[in-house]
Amino acid sequence: MSRKSVFLVAVTVVMLYFSIILFMLSPLHGAKSSYYGNNYMNHFGYRQTPQVQWCKELKWRSPPAPKVTALASFPGSGNTWLRYLLQQSTGIVTGSIYMDYGLKLHGFPAENTTDGSVLVVKTHGAPPLDTYKFDAAVLLIRNPRDAILADFNRLFKGHIGTAPKYAFKRRSNNNKRSDWATHVYQQLREWEVMHQKWLTQFPGPIHLVFYEVLVRDTRTELNAILQFLNHTVSEDDMDCTILNKEGIYRRKNKHQDFDPYTADMYKGLEQVRQRILRLVNEYQKKNNVTVMRKA
């Protein structure tokens, strides 16, 4: 191999290395600069770390709790925001079965931690085949219309960004359907299966939370979740959490004049949503769960 070839290979490796580092340090994978201020750390384009105002210093459970609770939700249902609220109110870190470097560096140091040292463990999947993985679960349910749209936005612009309008019309590989339409129908099937499995197959206790109700009455719903987790917080801690409840982890609705869903899509969304709501009612009756407020 010639010296020139060796040099080019070396340059490529170095560029790849720094690209990986930049990716890992990029806040929330595509977040808008307005969330972090307009200044940049240097000419490489690092954005400033988002300043999360924590109500108390975050810590791991010590000693670890004997039971592990899942925080289960379909992608786009507000899992990250609820983790943020739980960390604000308790000061205890929340874990995840995933490793999201953007979240790890910006408020969630226990990414990829799944034991009793964390308050809850994030998962977007169905209940694990290993029934000893989780002892209990908080199931966060969001209207599939909004969850599917939020996840589509995440695929394009990260945890708090919004996909551009042209993304909803794009077609790949000469498909008759747009990428957006393909995404909707595929994700809608997965939304139903994921919730159906948690409601019918998970052997442990489940605390059901509707995202829309959590937004509408954050204090009441958060207190109910903490009671399920057998964790109490002071009124001062809860007041601080509510004061800072928006944080930086909720996506703003950028295209308020734009609805990407068709009439046929809405019909399918509502049919699936009603089937899951019936399962929710059946779960509550079977397990003698107090009737929850629905969205």
Short mmCIF file of C-alpha atoms in Angstrom, two decimals:
data_model
loop_
_atom_site.label_atom_id
_atom_site.label_comp_id
_atom_site.label_asym_id
_atom_site.label_seq_id
_atom_site.Cartn_x
_atom_site.Cartn_y
_atom_site.Cartn_z
CA MET A 1 0.00 0.00 0.00
CA SER A 2 1.40 3.40 -0.97
CA ARG A 3 2.06 6.19 1.52
CA LYS A 4 -0.77 8.18 -0.02
CA SER A 5 -3.21 5.32 0.51
CA VAL A 6 -2.07 4.87 4.11
CA PHE A 7 -2.50 8.59 4.72
CA LEU A 8 -6.03 8.58 3.27
CA VAL A 9 -7.02 5.59 5.40
CA ALA A 10 -5.65 7.30 8.50
CA VAL A 11 -7.55 10.51 7.73
CA THR A 12 -10.76 8.53 7.17
CA VAL A 13 -10.37 6.73 10.50
CA VAL A 14 -9.72 10.00 12.35
CA MET A 15 -12.74 11.67 10.72
CA LEU A 16 -14.94 8.69 11.59
CA TYR A 17 -13.72 8.80 15.20
CA PHE A 18 -14.53 12.48 15.59
CA SER A 19 -17.89 12.00 13.87
CA ILE A 20 -18.81 9.40 16.49
CA ILE A 21 -17.70 11.74 19.28
CA LEU A 22 -19.74 14.60 17.83
CA PHE A 23 -22.78 12.35 17.57
CA MET A 24 -22.45 11.27 21.18
CA LEU A 25 -22.12 14.87 22.35
CA SER A 26 -24.93 16.30 20.26
CA PRO A 27 -27.73 17.29 22.65
CA LEU A 28 -30.84 15.21 22.22
CA HIS A 29 -29.94 14.21 18.64
CA GLY A 30 -31.09 17.11 16.52
CA ALA A 31 -32.55 19.45 19.13
CA LYS A 32 -33.15 23.03 18.09
CA SER A 33 -30.58 25.58 19.25
CA SER A 34 -33.29 27.77 20.81
CA TYR A 35 -33.58 25.26 23.65
CA TYR A 36 -29.95 25.70 24.59
CA GLY A 37 -29.17 29.30 23.83
CA ASN A 38 -27.53 30.79 20.74
CA ASN A 39 -23.89 30.48 21.79
CA TYR A 40 -21.59 27.75 20.62
CA MET A 41 -18.68 26.31 22.55
CA ASN A 42 -16.18 26.43 19.68
CA HIS A 43 -15.73 26.23 15.93
CA PHE A 44 -16.51 22.49 15.89
CA GLY A 45 -20.16 23.43 16.53
CA TYR A 46 -20.72 21.89 19.97
CA ARG A 47 -23.90 23.26 21.43
CA GLN A 48 -23.98 24.18 25.06
CA THR A 49 -25.25 21.53 27.44
CA PRO A 50 -28.92 22.19 28.25
CA GLN A 51 -29.29 23.60 31.71
CA VAL A 52 -31.78 21.39 33.52
CA GLN A 53 -32.80 22.97 36.81
CA TRP A 54 -33.06 19.91 39.04
CA CYS A 55 -35.04 20.30 42.24
CA LYS A 56 -32.44 18.18 44.05
CA GLU A 57 -29.19 16.46 43.23
CA LEU A 58 -29.74 13.22 41.35
CA LYS A 59 -28.59 9.96 42.95
CA TRP A 60 -28.89 6.19 42.61
CA ARG A 61 -30.86 4.13 45.08
CA SER A 62 -28.67 2.86 47.88
CA PRO A 63 -29.17 0.11 48.68
CA PRO A 64 -30.89 -0.93 45.43
CA ALA A 65 -34.58 -1.77 45.68
CA PRO A 66 -35.39 -5.51 45.61
CA LYS A 67 -38.00 -5.02 42.89
CA VAL A 68 -37.63 -3.51 39.42
CA THR A 69 -40.46 -1.50 37.86
CA ALA A 70 -40.76 -0.95 34.12
CA LEU A 71 -41.85 2.36 32.65
CA ALA A 72 -43.43 0.97 29.50
CA SER A 73 -44.78 3.01 26.63
CA PHE A 74 -44.94 3.08 22.86
CA PRO A 75 -42.32 5.41 21.28
CA GLY A 76 -43.58 8.99 21.21
CA SER A 77 -45.81 8.59 24.27
CA GLY A 78 -43.93 10.86 26.66
CA ASN A 79 -41.66 8.33 28.38
CA THR A 80 -38.71 10.74 28.57
CA TRP A 81 -40.87 13.53 29.97
CA LEU A 82 -42.32 11.26 32.66
CA ARG A 83 -38.82 10.10 33.58
CA TYR A 84 -37.88 13.76 33.93
CA LEU A 85 -40.85 14.41 36.25
CA LEU A 86 -39.97 11.39 38.38
CA GLN A 87 -36.36 12.47 38.68
CA GLN A 88 -37.42 16.02 39.55
CA SER A 89 -39.75 14.93 42.32
CA THR A 90 -37.65 12.14 43.88
CA GLY A 91 -34.06 12.98 43.02
CA ILE A 92 -33.57 9.32 42.05
CA VAL A 93 -32.30 8.49 38.58
CA THR A 94 -34.40 6.48 36.14
CA GLY A 95 -32.95 3.73 33.96
CA SER A 96 -33.51 2.31 30.51
CA ILE A 97 -33.02 -0.91 28.60
CA TYR A 98 -31.49 1.28 25.86
CA MET A 99 -28.34 3.39 25.64
CA ASP A 100 -29.24 6.84 24.33
CA TYR A 101 -26.04 8.88 24.54
CA GLY A 102 -27.89 12.16 24.01
CA LEU A 103 -30.09 11.49 27.04
CA LYS A 104 -27.22 10.11 29.09
CA LEU A 105 -25.27 13.33 28.68
CA HIS A 106 -28.25 15.60 29.26
CA GLY A 107 -30.11 14.60 32.36
CA PHE A 108 -30.37 10.80 32.39
CA PRO A 109 -27.06 9.37 33.67
CA ALA A 110 -28.53 5.90 34.28
CA GLU A 111 -29.15 5.00 30.63
CA ASN A 112 -28.71 1.24 30.08
CA THR A 113 -29.22 0.57 33.81
CA THR A 114 -31.96 -1.97 34.52
CA ASP A 115 -31.62 -3.01 38.15
CA GLY A 116 -33.05 -1.81 41.45
CA SER A 117 -30.62 1.10 41.71
CA VAL A 118 -32.99 3.17 39.55
CA LEU A 119 -36.57 4.25 40.20
CA VAL A 120 -38.05 2.84 36.98
CA VAL A 121 -36.67 1.32 33.78
CA LYS A 122 -37.74 2.66 30.39
CA THR A 123 -38.87 0.18 27.76
CA HIS A 124 -40.78 0.52 24.50
CA GLY A 125 -41.12 -3.18 23.92
CA ALA A 126 -43.59 -5.86 24.90
CA PRO A 127 -43.24 -7.60 28.28
CA PRO A 128 -39.99 -9.60 28.30
CA LEU A 129 -40.18 -13.36 28.00
CA ASP A 130 -38.13 -13.49 31.18
CA THR A 131 -40.93 -12.88 33.67
CA TYR A 132 -38.40 -12.04 36.39
CA LYS A 133 -37.06 -9.03 34.47
CA PHE A 134 -39.72 -6.69 35.86
CA ASP A 135 -41.77 -7.10 39.02
CA ALA A 136 -44.24 -4.30 38.21
CA ALA A 137 -44.90 -1.76 35.48
CA VAL A 138 -46.15 1.76 34.89
CA LEU A 139 -47.86 1.66 31.48
CA LEU A 140 -48.01 5.09 29.85
CA ILE A 141 -50.67 5.22 27.14
CA ARG A 142 -50.98 8.02 24.60
CA ASN A 143 -53.48 8.46 21.80
CA PRO A 144 -51.87 6.63 18.83
CA ARG A 145 -52.51 9.65 16.62
CA ASP A 146 -50.15 11.77 18.71
CA ALA A 147 -47.69 9.01 19.63
CA ILE A 148 -47.11 7.95 16.02
CA LEU A 149 -46.66 11.56 14.90
CA ALA A 150 -44.27 12.27 17.78
CA ASP A 151 -42.16 9.24 16.90
CA PHE A 152 -42.07 10.28 13.23
CA ASN A 153 -40.79 13.67 14.36
CA ARG A 154 -38.16 11.96 16.53
CA LEU A 155 -36.89 9.93 13.57
CA PHE A 156 -36.22 13.16 11.69
CA LYS A 157 -35.31 15.68 14.38
CA GLY A 158 -34.52 13.92 17.64
CA HIS A 159 -36.28 13.98 20.99
CA ILE A 160 -37.64 17.53 20.83
CA GLY A 161 -37.49 18.49 17.15
CA THR A 162 -40.20 18.50 14.49
CA ALA A 163 -40.05 16.91 11.05
CA PRO A 164 -40.33 19.33 8.11
CA LYS A 165 -43.55 19.27 6.11
CA TYR A 166 -41.88 17.80 3.03
CA ALA A 167 -41.01 14.68 5.04
CA PHE A 168 -44.69 13.70 5.12
CA LYS A 169 -44.90 13.62 1.32
CA ARG A 170 -41.64 11.87 0.51
CA ARG A 171 -41.68 8.46 -1.21
CA SER A 172 -38.83 5.99 -1.10
CA ASN A 173 -38.03 3.33 -3.70
CA ASN A 174 -40.92 4.33 -5.97
CA ASN A 175 -43.52 3.24 -3.42
CA LYS A 176 -47.13 4.17 -4.11
CA ARG A 177 -47.53 5.14 -0.49
CA SER A 178 -45.60 7.98 1.09
CA ASP A 179 -43.06 7.11 3.76
CA TRP A 180 -45.40 8.78 6.22
CA ALA A 181 -48.37 6.58 5.28
CA THR A 182 -46.22 3.46 5.52
CA HIS A 183 -45.02 4.60 8.93
CA VAL A 184 -48.57 5.23 10.18
CA TYR A 185 -50.02 1.84 9.30
CA GLN A 186 -46.96 -0.11 10.46
CA GLN A 187 -46.72 1.79 13.75
CA LEU A 188 -50.45 1.52 14.38
CA ARG A 189 -50.21 -2.28 14.28
CA GLU A 190 -47.24 -2.19 16.63
CA TRP A 191 -49.02 0.27 18.96
CA GLU A 192 -51.92 -2.14 19.35
CA VAL A 193 -49.77 -5.25 19.83
CA MET A 194 -47.50 -3.59 22.39
CA HIS A 195 -50.40 -2.43 24.61
CA GLN A 196 -52.34 -5.66 24.14
CA LYS A 197 -49.40 -7.73 25.38
CA TRP A 198 -48.80 -5.62 28.47
CA LEU A 199 -52.49 -5.67 29.39
CA THR A 200 -52.96 -9.41 28.87
CA GLN A 201 -49.59 -11.12 29.37
CA PHE A 202 -47.64 -9.26 32.06
CA PRO A 203 -48.01 -11.18 35.36
CA GLY A 204 -47.15 -8.33 37.72
CA PRO A 205 -49.17 -5.30 38.85
CA ILE A 206 -49.58 -2.46 36.35
CA HIS A 207 -50.30 1.19 37.06
CA LEU A 208 -52.07 2.71 34.05
CA VAL A 209 -51.43 6.32 33.07
CA PHE A 210 -52.91 8.27 30.18
CA TYR A 211 -50.46 10.82 28.80
CA GLU A 212 -53.22 13.33 28.13
CA VAL A 213 -54.36 13.20 31.77
CA LEU A 214 -50.78 13.50 32.98
CA VAL A 215 -50.48 16.70 30.96
CA ARG A 216 -53.82 18.02 32.20
CA ASP A 217 -53.34 17.24 35.90
CA THR A 218 -49.66 16.56 36.39
CA ARG A 219 -49.62 16.80 40.17
CA THR A 220 -52.44 14.31 40.79
CA GLU A 221 -51.18 11.77 38.26
CA LEU A 222 -47.57 12.04 39.41
CA ASN A 223 -48.61 11.53 43.03
CA ALA A 224 -50.55 8.41 42.00
CA ILE A 225 -47.51 7.02 40.19
CA LEU A 226 -45.29 7.70 43.21
CA GLN A 227 -47.80 5.96 45.46
CA PHE A 228 -47.68 2.92 43.17
CA LEU A 229 -43.87 3.03 43.39
CA ASN A 230 -44.16 3.21 47.19
CA HIS A 231 -42.20 6.44 47.23
CA THR A 232 -43.28 9.62 49.01
CA VAL A 233 -42.03 13.15 48.38
CA SER A 234 -42.52 16.37 50.29
CA GLU A 235 -44.91 19.09 49.19
CA ASP A 236 -41.90 21.32 48.56
CA ASP A 237 -40.43 18.72 46.19
CA MET A 238 -43.74 18.37 44.37
CA ASP A 239 -44.18 22.14 44.15
CA CYS A 240 -40.69 22.42 42.66
CA THR A 241 -41.47 19.67 40.15
CA ILE A 242 -44.67 21.34 39.00
CA LEU A 243 -42.91 24.71 38.76
CA ASN A 244 -40.32 23.12 36.45
CA LYS A 245 -42.54 20.52 34.81
CA GLU A 246 -41.96 21.62 31.21
CA GLY A 247 -38.20 21.14 31.31
CA ILE A 248 -36.63 20.61 27.89
CA TYR A 249 -38.10 17.21 27.07
CA ARG A 250 -41.50 18.01 25.62
CA ARG A 251 -41.76 18.64 21.89
CA LYS A 252 -43.42 21.88 20.86
CA ASN A 253 -46.11 21.69 18.15
CA LYS A 254 -44.42 23.49 15.27
CA HIS A 255 -46.93 22.85 12.46
CA GLN A 256 -50.19 23.88 14.13
CA ASP A 257 -51.82 24.54 10.74
CA PHE A 258 -50.90 21.15 9.30
CA ASP A 259 -52.62 17.78 9.75
CA PRO A 260 -50.78 14.89 8.05
CA TYR A 261 -53.52 12.32 8.72
CA THR A 262 -56.12 11.32 6.12
CA ALA A 263 -59.73 10.32 6.83
CA ASP A 264 -58.85 6.64 6.35
CA MET A 265 -55.96 6.97 8.76
CA TYR A 266 -58.23 8.55 11.38
CA LYS A 267 -60.71 5.71 10.99
CA GLY A 268 -58.00 3.11 11.59
CA LEU A 269 -56.53 5.04 14.51
CA GLU A 270 -59.87 5.26 16.31
CA GLN A 271 -60.74 1.59 15.76
CA VAL A 272 -57.43 0.47 17.27
CA ARG A 273 -57.65 2.98 20.11
CA GLN A 274 -61.13 1.75 21.09
CA ARG A 275 -59.96 -1.88 21.13
CA ILE A 276 -57.18 -1.00 23.56
CA LEU A 277 -59.53 1.07 25.73
CA ARG A 278 -61.77 -1.99 26.02
CA LEU A 279 -58.76 -4.01 27.16
CA VAL A 280 -57.98 -1.30 29.71
CA ASN A 281 -61.50 -1.60 31.12
CA GLU A 282 -61.23 -5.39 31.22
CA TYR A 283 -57.87 -5.18 33.00
CA GLN A 284 -59.30 -2.82 35.62
CA LYS A 285 -62.28 -5.05 36.32
CA LYS A 286 -60.21 -8.24 36.43
CA ASN A 287 -57.63 -6.77 38.79
CA ASN A 288 -60.01 -4.64 40.84
CA VAL A 289 -58.13 -1.49 39.90
CA THR A 290 -59.70 1.83 40.77
CA VAL A 291 -61.26 3.33 37.66
CA MET A 292 -58.77 5.77 36.22
CA ARG A 293 -59.51 9.04 34.51
CA LYS A 294 -59.28 8.67 30.76
CA ALA A 295 -58.21 11.11 28.12
#
